[in-house]
Amino acid sequence: MKLRPTLLALVLVTLTAAHAAEDTHAAARTMVRAGHLLDVDSGRMLADQAVAIENGKVVAVRPWSADAAKGARVLDWSAWTVVPGLMDMHTHIAEEAETADAAAPLKTGPARQAFIGAMNARRTLQAGFTTVRDVGVYRGFADIALRDAINDGLIPGPRMFVAGAYTTVPGGGGEITDVPPGTVVPPEFRRGVSKGVDDVRKHVDLILDHGADLIKVIATGAVLTAGTEPGQPEYSEAEIRAAVEEAARRGKFVAAHAHGAEGIKRAVRAGVRSIEHGSLIDDEGIALMVKHGTWLVADIYDGDYIDAVGRKQGWSAEILRKNEETTEAQREGFRKAVKAGVHIAFGTDAGVYPHGDNARQFAYMVRWGMTPLQAIRSATIDAARLLGKEKELGSIAPDKAADLVAVACDPLQDIECLRRVRGVIKAGQPVPLD
């Protein structure tokens, strides 16, 4: 039977469309050939693996097969070890690195800050950190704007979960202090300044109304904030609990900046998700964290940077003194926390030191009690658990975001290897490396 011209045309169009759909599907499919792949869920290093990626997600992980890769875009990472996209749970990407000038944030206009944030985001992503938790900015909501610009594809950068502003007492660890007499600090730098339970609730709501993903409470004084002491509590347990309750009502967590032992215990009892820094933690605080399942995010590299660069650049004697009083204590507390089984997530306080050097901390974590695998898990699957995103992020597995990093050697044997990044993929898209 002969097909009529109109029917023949219809068949040809249908077949052409089918082939086009197949070609489009193939073009949308990426296959990464990994010389070795670290499965952080099982702790196993797998040889010669293929990671199939579609629509920004991993669809399969299996031994490499040339036949399975037919029709896909192939990225040959067979010379390298592949780990999940790294995650830093304590960054300040939207701001410049710390300097001796305490008033520097006031001298940076919004436009310049946007460019700085874009630069920092790009450097962080190129260093292999595909996800960050950005825990506070002085100019309120600048981090929200940066996150949204990345999500909208305007600039390259890591996936960001942001705090919006510091929830801090007046003159406390989240304020800009040590400025010349008569200096007026604009309201945009004081979005979360709160005193008393009701005021805390009001400002938590304000920050979340503007689109923050979490709340950052400054529970104690800070090393880098003049006029405050790291060991001194600044919020009562009731005030911290008010922040936790208000955030929980809207499905959000609270991270608590807390150096001092008493401030740590108040925050843990109040129900915060994580303790940031934890420099002067005591045995009782560690036991409380284990009991409550509270996470520790400790920036145990920072002290060396502050001491070396701070002295060279002439940072204040007060800051250098506080850094000396907390650095070794923090590391000893970290060691104890690891041994006790506290949940630990990787966090560097990037912004105190230049962005993009986040992976430097891995060696410190290993030096102070972790195995290389534990340190890597703290920056992958465990960081995802802290965020409550372990079903979406944190390991190279089907249905998770296709975030992959290639490094030049085996990080289980040489943890410094994570500083030698050879390739980055975020959500299935290769990241250009300069």
CSV table of C-alpha atoms in Angstrom, one decimal:
chain,number,residue,atom,x,y,z
A,1,MET,CA,0.0,0.0,0.0
A,2,LYS,CA,1.3,3.4,-1.0
A,3,LEU,CA,1.1,6.3,1.5
A,4,ARG,CA,-0.6,9.4,0.3
A,5,PRO,CA,1.6,12.5,0.1
A,6,THR,CA,-0.1,14.1,3.1
A,7,LEU,CA,0.2,10.9,5.2
A,8,LEU,CA,3.8,10.4,4.1
A,9,ALA,CA,4.6,14.0,5.1
A,10,LEU,CA,3.0,13.4,8.5
A,11,VAL,CA,5.1,10.2,9.1
A,12,LEU,CA,8.3,12.0,8.1
A,13,VAL,CA,7.6,14.9,10.4
A,14,THR,CA,6.8,12.5,13.2
A,15,LEU,CA,10.1,10.5,12.7
A,16,THR,CA,12.1,13.7,12.4
A,17,ALA,CA,10.6,15.0,15.6
A,18,ALA,CA,11.4,11.7,17.4
A,19,HIS,CA,15.0,11.8,16.2
A,20,ALA,CA,15.3,15.5,17.3
A,21,ALA,CA,13.9,14.6,20.7
A,22,GLU,CA,16.5,11.8,21.0
A,23,ASP,CA,19.3,14.1,19.9
A,24,THR,CA,18.1,16.7,22.5
A,25,HIS,CA,18.0,14.1,25.2
A,26,ALA,CA,21.5,13.0,24.3
A,27,ALA,CA,22.8,16.5,24.3
A,28,ALA,CA,21.2,17.1,27.7
A,29,ARG,CA,22.9,14.0,29.1
A,30,THR,CA,26.4,14.2,30.5
A,31,MET,CA,28.6,11.4,31.5
A,32,VAL,CA,31.6,12.0,33.9
A,33,ARG,CA,34.3,9.4,33.8
A,34,ALA,CA,36.0,9.4,37.2
A,35,GLY,CA,39.3,7.7,37.7
A,36,HIS,CA,38.3,7.2,41.3
A,37,LEU,CA,35.1,8.3,43.1
A,38,LEU,CA,34.7,8.8,46.8
A,39,ASP,CA,31.3,7.5,48.0
A,40,VAL,CA,31.0,9.5,51.2
A,41,ASP,CA,27.8,7.5,52.2
A,42,SER,CA,29.7,4.2,52.4
A,43,GLY,CA,33.2,5.6,52.9
A,44,ARG,CA,34.4,3.5,49.9
A,45,MET,CA,36.8,4.7,47.1
A,46,LEU,CA,35.5,3.3,43.8
A,47,ALA,CA,37.7,2.9,40.7
A,48,ASP,CA,36.8,3.8,37.1
A,49,GLN,CA,33.2,5.1,37.6
A,50,ALA,CA,30.7,6.7,35.4
A,51,VAL,CA,28.4,9.4,36.7
A,52,ALA,CA,25.4,10.0,34.5
A,53,ILE,CA,23.8,13.5,34.8
A,54,GLU,CA,20.6,14.8,33.4
A,55,ASN,CA,18.7,18.0,34.2
A,56,GLY,CA,21.3,19.0,36.8
A,57,LYS,CA,20.9,15.8,38.8
A,58,VAL,CA,22.7,12.5,39.1
A,59,VAL,CA,20.7,9.7,37.5
A,60,ALA,CA,23.2,6.8,37.9
A,61,VAL,CA,26.6,5.9,39.2
A,62,ARG,CA,28.1,2.7,37.8
A,63,PRO,CA,31.4,1.2,36.5
A,64,TRP,CA,32.6,3.0,33.4
A,65,SER,CA,31.3,1.6,30.1
A,66,ALA,CA,32.0,3.2,26.7
A,67,ASP,CA,28.7,1.8,25.4
A,68,ALA,CA,26.7,3.5,28.2
A,69,ALA,CA,28.3,6.8,27.3
A,70,LYS,CA,27.2,6.7,23.7
A,71,GLY,CA,25.3,9.9,22.7
A,72,ALA,CA,26.3,11.7,25.9
A,73,ARG,CA,28.6,14.6,26.4
A,74,VAL,CA,31.6,12.9,28.1
A,75,LEU,CA,33.9,14.7,30.6
A,76,ASP,CA,37.0,12.7,31.0
A,77,TRP,CA,38.1,12.9,34.6
A,78,SER,CA,39.8,9.5,34.5
A,79,ALA,CA,43.1,11.0,35.7
A,80,TRP,CA,41.6,12.4,38.9
A,81,THR,CA,39.7,11.6,42.1
A,82,VAL,CA,36.1,12.8,42.2
A,83,VAL,CA,34.4,13.9,45.4
A,84,PRO,CA,31.0,15.5,46.0
A,85,GLY,CA,30.8,19.3,45.8
A,86,LEU,CA,32.3,20.7,48.9
A,87,MET,CA,30.1,22.6,51.4
A,88,ASP,CA,31.3,25.4,53.8
A,89,MET,CA,28.8,26.1,56.6
A,90,HIS,CA,30.2,29.3,57.8
A,91,THR,CA,31.1,32.0,55.3
A,92,HIS,CA,30.6,35.7,54.7
A,93,ILE,CA,30.8,35.9,51.0
A,94,ALA,CA,28.9,39.1,50.5
A,95,GLU,CA,31.6,41.2,52.3
A,96,GLU,CA,35.3,42.0,52.0
A,97,ALA,CA,37.9,40.1,53.9
A,98,GLU,CA,38.7,41.4,57.4
A,99,THR,CA,41.1,44.4,57.8
A,100,ALA,CA,42.5,46.5,60.6
A,101,ASP,CA,39.8,49.1,59.9
A,102,ALA,CA,36.7,48.3,61.9
A,103,ALA,CA,34.7,50.9,60.0
A,104,ALA,CA,35.5,49.4,56.6
A,105,PRO,CA,31.9,48.1,56.1
A,106,LEU,CA,30.5,51.6,56.4
A,107,LYS,CA,32.9,52.9,53.7
A,108,THR,CA,31.8,50.3,51.2
A,109,GLY,CA,28.7,51.4,49.2
A,110,PRO,CA,26.0,48.9,48.1
A,111,ALA,CA,27.2,48.9,44.4
A,112,ARG,CA,30.8,48.1,45.3
A,113,GLN,CA,29.6,45.5,47.9
A,114,ALA,CA,27.7,43.7,45.1
A,115,PHE,CA,30.8,43.5,43.0
A,116,ILE,CA,32.8,42.2,45.9
A,117,GLY,CA,30.2,39.6,46.6
A,118,ALA,CA,30.2,38.5,43.0
A,119,MET,CA,34.0,38.1,43.0
A,120,ASN,CA,34.0,36.2,46.3
A,121,ALA,CA,31.2,33.9,45.1
A,122,ARG,CA,33.1,33.0,41.9
A,123,ARG,CA,36.3,32.3,43.8
A,124,THR,CA,34.5,30.1,46.3
A,125,LEU,CA,32.8,28.1,43.5
A,126,GLN,CA,36.1,27.7,41.6
A,127,ALA,CA,37.7,26.3,44.8
A,128,GLY,CA,35.2,23.4,44.7
A,129,PHE,CA,32.7,24.7,47.2
A,130,THR,CA,29.3,24.3,45.4
A,131,THR,CA,27.2,25.1,48.5
A,132,VAL,CA,27.7,27.5,51.4
A,133,ARG,CA,25.8,28.6,54.5
A,134,ASP,CA,26.4,32.4,54.6
A,135,VAL,CA,26.0,33.4,58.3
A,136,GLY,CA,25.6,37.1,58.4
A,137,VAL,CA,26.4,40.5,56.8
A,138,TYR,CA,26.6,43.9,58.3
A,139,ARG,CA,24.6,45.6,55.6
A,140,GLY,CA,21.3,43.8,56.1
A,141,PHE,CA,20.0,41.5,53.3
A,142,ALA,CA,23.0,42.0,51.0
A,143,ASP,CA,23.5,38.2,51.2
A,144,ILE,CA,19.9,37.6,50.1
A,145,ALA,CA,20.5,39.7,47.0
A,146,LEU,CA,23.7,37.8,46.2
A,147,ARG,CA,22.0,34.4,46.6
A,148,ASP,CA,19.2,35.5,44.3
A,149,ALA,CA,21.6,36.8,41.7
A,150,ILE,CA,23.3,33.4,41.6
A,151,ASN,CA,20.0,31.5,41.5
A,152,ASP,CA,18.8,33.7,38.6
A,153,GLY,CA,22.0,32.9,36.7
A,154,LEU,CA,23.2,36.5,36.7
A,155,ILE,CA,26.6,35.6,38.2
A,156,PRO,CA,28.4,32.3,39.0
A,157,GLY,CA,28.6,31.2,42.6
A,158,PRO,CA,27.8,28.5,45.0
A,159,ARG,CA,24.3,27.5,46.2
A,160,MET,CA,23.7,29.8,49.1
A,161,PHE,CA,21.7,29.5,52.3
A,162,VAL,CA,21.8,32.9,54.0
A,163,ALA,CA,21.1,34.5,57.4
A,164,GLY,CA,20.1,38.0,56.1
A,165,ALA,CA,21.5,40.0,59.1
A,166,TYR,CA,22.9,39.5,62.6
A,167,THR,CA,20.5,39.1,65.5
A,168,THR,CA,22.6,40.8,68.2
A,169,VAL,CA,22.3,42.9,71.3
A,170,PRO,CA,22.9,46.7,71.0
A,171,GLY,CA,26.7,47.1,70.9
A,172,GLY,CA,27.2,43.4,70.8
A,173,GLY,CA,29.2,41.0,68.7
A,174,GLY,CA,27.2,41.6,65.6
A,175,GLU,CA,27.5,45.4,65.6
A,176,ILE,CA,30.0,47.7,64.0
A,177,THR,CA,32.0,49.1,66.9
A,178,ASP,CA,35.2,51.0,67.4
A,179,VAL,CA,34.3,53.8,65.0
A,180,PRO,CA,35.2,57.5,65.4
A,181,PRO,CA,33.0,59.5,67.8
A,182,GLY,CA,30.0,60.9,66.1
A,183,THR,CA,29.9,58.2,63.4
A,184,VAL,CA,26.3,57.4,62.5
A,185,VAL,CA,25.7,53.7,61.7
A,186,PRO,CA,22.8,53.6,59.2
A,187,PRO,CA,19.7,51.5,59.9
A,188,GLU,CA,20.6,49.0,57.2
A,189,PHE,CA,23.5,47.9,59.3
A,190,ARG,CA,21.3,47.2,62.3
A,191,ARG,CA,18.5,45.2,60.9
A,192,GLY,CA,18.7,42.5,63.6
A,193,VAL,CA,19.7,44.5,66.7
A,194,SER,CA,17.4,43.3,69.4
A,195,LYS,CA,17.0,43.4,73.1
A,196,GLY,CA,14.4,41.4,75.0
A,197,VAL,CA,12.2,38.5,74.0
A,198,ASP,CA,9.6,40.4,72.1
A,199,ASP,CA,12.2,42.5,70.2
A,200,VAL,CA,14.0,39.3,69.2
A,201,ARG,CA,10.8,37.8,67.9
A,202,LYS,CA,10.0,40.9,65.9
A,203,HIS,CA,13.4,41.1,64.3
A,204,VAL,CA,13.5,37.4,63.5
A,205,ASP,CA,10.3,37.8,61.7
A,206,LEU,CA,11.6,40.9,59.9
A,207,ILE,CA,14.7,39.0,58.7
A,208,LEU,CA,12.7,36.0,57.5
A,209,ASP,CA,10.1,38.3,55.8
A,210,HIS,CA,13.0,39.5,53.6
A,211,GLY,CA,13.8,36.0,52.5
A,212,ALA,CA,16.5,34.7,54.8
A,213,ASP,CA,17.0,30.9,55.0
A,214,LEU,CA,18.1,30.8,58.6
A,215,ILE,CA,18.7,33.0,61.6
A,216,LYS,CA,22.1,33.9,63.1
A,217,VAL,CA,22.1,34.8,66.8
A,218,ILE,CA,25.1,36.4,68.3
A,219,ALA,CA,25.0,34.7,71.7
A,220,THR,CA,28.4,35.9,73.1
A,221,GLY,CA,31.0,38.6,72.4
A,222,ALA,CA,33.3,38.2,69.4
A,223,VAL,CA,37.0,38.1,68.8
A,224,LEU,CA,36.8,40.6,66.0
A,225,THR,CA,34.3,43.0,67.5
A,226,ALA,CA,36.0,45.7,69.7
A,227,GLY,CA,34.5,46.2,73.1
A,228,THR,CA,33.0,42.7,73.4
A,229,GLU,CA,34.5,39.6,75.1
A,230,PRO,CA,34.2,36.1,73.5
A,231,GLY,CA,33.6,34.5,76.9
A,232,GLN,CA,30.8,36.8,77.8
A,233,PRO,CA,27.2,35.8,77.2
A,234,GLU,CA,25.2,38.6,75.4
A,235,TYR,CA,21.7,37.0,75.2
A,236,SER,CA,19.7,35.2,77.9
A,237,GLU,CA,18.5,31.7,77.3
A,238,ALA,CA,15.0,33.0,77.0
A,239,GLU,CA,16.0,35.5,74.3
A,240,ILE,CA,17.7,32.8,72.3
A,241,ARG,CA,14.7,30.4,72.7
A,242,ALA,CA,12.5,33.1,71.4
A,243,ALA,CA,14.6,33.3,68.2
A,244,VAL,CA,14.5,29.5,67.9
A,245,GLU,CA,10.7,29.3,68.4
A,246,GLU,CA,10.0,32.1,66.0
A,247,ALA,CA,12.3,30.6,63.3
A,248,ALA,CA,10.8,27.1,63.9
A,249,ARG,CA,7.3,28.4,63.4
A,250,ARG,CA,8.4,29.2,59.9
A,251,GLY,CA,10.4,26.1,59.3
A,252,LYS,CA,13.8,27.6,59.8
A,253,PHE,CA,16.9,26.9,62.0
A,254,VAL,CA,19.0,29.1,64.2
A,255,ALA,CA,22.8,29.2,64.2
A,256,ALA,CA,24.4,30.6,67.3
A,257,HIS,CA,27.7,32.5,67.3
A,258,ALA,CA,29.0,31.4,70.7
A,259,HIS,CA,32.6,31.3,72.0
A,260,GLY,CA,32.1,31.2,75.7
A,261,ALA,CA,31.1,28.1,77.7
A,262,GLU,CA,28.0,29.7,79.3
A,263,GLY,CA,26.8,31.2,76.1
A,264,ILE,CA,27.2,27.8,74.3
A,265,LYS,CA,25.1,26.1,77.0
A,266,ARG,CA,22.4,28.7,76.9
A,267,ALA,CA,22.2,28.3,73.1
A,268,VAL,CA,22.1,24.5,73.2
A,269,ARG,CA,19.4,24.4,75.9
A,270,ALA,CA,17.4,26.9,73.9
A,271,GLY,CA,17.4,24.6,70.9
A,272,VAL,CA,19.7,26.1,68.3
A,273,ARG,CA,20.7,24.0,65.3
A,274,SER,CA,24.4,24.8,65.5
A,275,ILE,CA,27.1,26.4,67.6
A,276,GLU,CA,29.5,28.5,65.6
A,277,HIS,CA,33.1,28.7,66.8
A,278,GLY,CA,32.6,27.0,70.2
A,279,SER,CA,36.1,28.3,71.2
A,280,LEU,CA,35.8,28.0,75.0
A,281,ILE,CA,33.5,25.0,75.2
A,282,ASP,CA,33.7,22.9,78.3
A,283,ASP,CA,33.0,19.3,79.0
A,284,GLU,CA,29.4,20.1,80.2
A,285,GLY,CA,28.8,21.9,77.0
A,286,ILE,CA,30.1,19.0,74.9
A,287,ALA,CA,27.8,16.6,76.8
A,288,LEU,CA,24.9,18.9,76.2
A,289,MET,CA,25.6,19.1,72.5
A,290,VAL,CA,25.7,15.3,72.3
A,291,LYS,CA,22.4,15.0,74.2
A,292,HIS,CA,20.6,17.6,72.1
A,293,GLY,CA,22.1,16.6,68.7
A,294,THR,CA,23.5,20.2,68.3
A,295,TRP,CA,26.0,20.7,65.5
A,296,LEU,CA,29.4,22.3,66.0
A,297,VAL,CA,30.9,24.5,63.2
A,298,ALA,CA,34.4,25.4,64.3
A,299,ASP,CA,36.7,27.6,62.3
A,300,ILE,CA,39.9,26.1,63.6
A,301,TYR,CA,42.2,27.5,60.9
A,302,ASP,CA,41.3,31.2,61.4
A,303,GLY,CA,43.5,31.7,64.5
A,304,ASP,CA,46.7,31.3,62.6
A,305,TYR,CA,45.6,33.6,59.9
A,306,ILE,CA,44.5,36.3,62.3
A,307,ASP,CA,47.8,36.1,64.3
A,308,ALA,CA,50.1,36.3,61.2
A,309,VAL,CA,48.2,38.8,59.1
A,310,GLY,CA,46.8,40.7,62.0
A,311,ARG,CA,50.3,41.4,63.3
A,312,LYS,CA,51.6,42.3,59.9
A,313,GLN,CA,48.7,44.7,59.1
A,314,GLY,CA,48.5,46.2,62.6
A,315,TRP,CA,45.2,44.9,63.8
A,316,SER,CA,44.3,46.1,67.3
A,317,ALA,CA,46.0,44.7,70.4
A,318,GLU,CA,42.6,43.8,71.7
A,319,ILE,CA,41.8,41.6,68.7
A,320,LEU,CA,45.2,39.9,68.8
A,321,ARG,CA,44.8,39.3,72.5
A,322,LYS,CA,41.4,37.7,72.1
A,323,ASN,CA,42.6,35.6,69.3
A,324,GLU,CA,45.4,34.3,71.4
A,325,GLU,CA,43.0,33.5,74.2
A,326,THR,CA,40.7,31.4,72.0
A,327,THR,CA,42.8,29.8,69.2
A,328,GLU,CA,44.4,26.8,71.1
A,329,ALA,CA,41.4,26.5,73.4
A,330,GLN,CA,39.1,26.1,70.4
A,331,ARG,CA,41.3,23.4,68.9
A,332,GLU,CA,41.4,21.4,72.1
A,333,GLY,CA,37.7,21.7,72.5
A,334,PHE,CA,37.3,20.6,68.9
A,335,ARG,CA,39.4,17.5,69.6
A,336,LYS,CA,37.2,16.7,72.6
A,337,ALA,CA,34.0,17.2,70.6
A,338,VAL,CA,35.2,14.9,67.8
A,339,LYS,CA,36.1,12.2,70.4
A,340,ALA,CA,32.7,12.6,72.2
A,341,GLY,CA,30.7,12.2,69.0
A,342,VAL,CA,29.4,15.7,68.5
A,343,HIS,CA,27.9,16.3,65.1
A,344,ILE,CA,30.5,18.4,63.2
A,345,ALA,CA,30.0,20.3,60.0
A,346,PHE,CA,32.8,22.0,58.0
A,347,GLY,CA,32.9,25.8,58.5
A,348,THR,CA,35.7,28.2,57.9
A,349,ASP,CA,34.6,31.8,58.6
A,350,ALA,CA,35.7,32.7,55.1
A,351,GLY,CA,35.8,36.4,55.0
A,352,VAL,CA,38.1,36.7,58.0
A,353,TYR,CA,40.6,35.4,55.5
A,354,PRO,CA,40.5,35.7,51.6
A,355,HIS,CA,37.7,33.7,49.9
A,356,GLY,CA,38.6,30.7,47.8
A,357,ASP,CA,41.1,29.3,50.3
A,358,ASN,CA,38.4,27.4,52.2
A,359,ALA,CA,39.9,24.0,51.8
A,360,ARG,CA,43.0,25.0,53.9
A,361,GLN,CA,41.0,24.0,57.0
A,362,PHE,CA,40.8,20.3,56.1
A,363,ALA,CA,44.3,19.7,57.3
A,364,TYR,CA,43.6,21.4,60.6
A,365,MET,CA,40.6,19.2,61.2
A,366,VAL,CA,42.7,16.1,60.6
A,367,ARG,CA,45.5,17.4,62.8
A,368,TRP,CA,43.0,18.0,65.6
A,369,GLY,CA,41.3,14.6,65.7
A,370,MET,CA,39.4,13.8,62.6
A,371,THR,CA,40.2,11.1,60.0
A,372,PRO,CA,40.4,12.4,56.4
A,373,LEU,CA,37.1,10.7,55.6
A,374,GLN,CA,35.5,12.4,58.6
A,375,ALA,CA,36.8,15.7,57.5
A,376,ILE,CA,35.5,15.2,54.0
A,377,ARG,CA,32.1,14.0,55.3
A,378,SER,CA,31.9,17.1,57.4
A,379,ALA,CA,32.0,19.2,54.2
A,380,THR,CA,29.7,17.0,52.2
A,381,ILE,CA,27.0,14.6,53.5
A,382,ASP,CA,27.2,15.9,57.1
A,383,ALA,CA,27.0,19.5,56.0
A,384,ALA,CA,23.9,18.5,54.0
A,385,ARG,CA,22.4,17.0,57.2
A,386,LEU,CA,23.0,20.2,59.1
A,387,LEU,CA,21.0,22.1,56.4
A,388,GLY,CA,18.3,19.4,56.4
A,389,LYS,CA,19.1,18.9,52.7
A,390,GLU,CA,20.6,15.4,52.8
A,391,LYS,CA,18.1,14.1,50.3
A,392,GLU,CA,19.1,16.7,47.8
A,393,LEU,CA,22.8,17.4,48.5
A,394,GLY,CA,26.0,16.0,50.0
A,395,SER,CA,26.9,12.9,48.0
A,396,ILE,CA,27.2,11.6,44.5
A,397,ALA,CA,24.0,9.6,44.3
A,398,PRO,CA,20.9,9.3,42.1
A,399,ASP,CA,18.3,12.1,42.5
A,400,LYS,CA,20.8,14.4,44.2
A,401,ALA,CA,22.2,17.6,42.7
A,402,ALA,CA,25.1,16.8,40.3
A,403,ASP,CA,27.8,18.7,42.3
A,404,LEU,CA,31.2,17.1,41.7
A,405,VAL,CA,34.8,18.2,42.2
A,406,ALA,CA,37.9,16.6,40.7
A,407,VAL,CA,41.2,16.8,42.6
A,408,ALA,CA,44.7,15.8,41.6
A,409,CYS,CA,45.3,12.9,44.1
A,410,ASP,CA,43.6,10.8,46.7
A,411,PRO,CA,42.4,13.0,49.6
A,412,LEU,CA,42.1,10.1,51.9
A,413,GLN,CA,45.8,9.8,51.7
A,414,ASP,CA,46.7,13.5,51.4
A,415,ILE,CA,43.9,15.8,52.7
A,416,GLU,CA,45.8,18.8,51.3
A,417,CYS,CA,44.8,17.4,47.9
A,418,LEU,CA,41.4,19.2,48.3
A,419,ARG,CA,43.3,22.4,47.7
A,420,ARG,CA,44.3,21.2,44.2
A,421,VAL,CA,41.1,21.4,42.3
A,422,ARG,CA,41.1,20.3,38.7
A,423,GLY,CA,37.4,20.4,37.8
A,424,VAL,CA,34.1,21.6,39.3
A,425,ILE,CA,30.5,20.8,38.3
A,426,LYS,CA,27.6,22.5,40.0
A,427,ALA,CA,24.1,21.3,39.3
A,428,GLY,CA,25.4,19.4,36.2
A,429,GLN,CA,27.1,22.5,34.7
A,430,PRO,CA,30.9,22.6,34.4
A,431,VAL,CA,32.5,25.6,36.1
A,432,PRO,CA,35.2,27.5,34.1
A,433,LEU,CA,38.4,27.6,36.1
A,434,ASP,CA,40.8,30.5,35.6
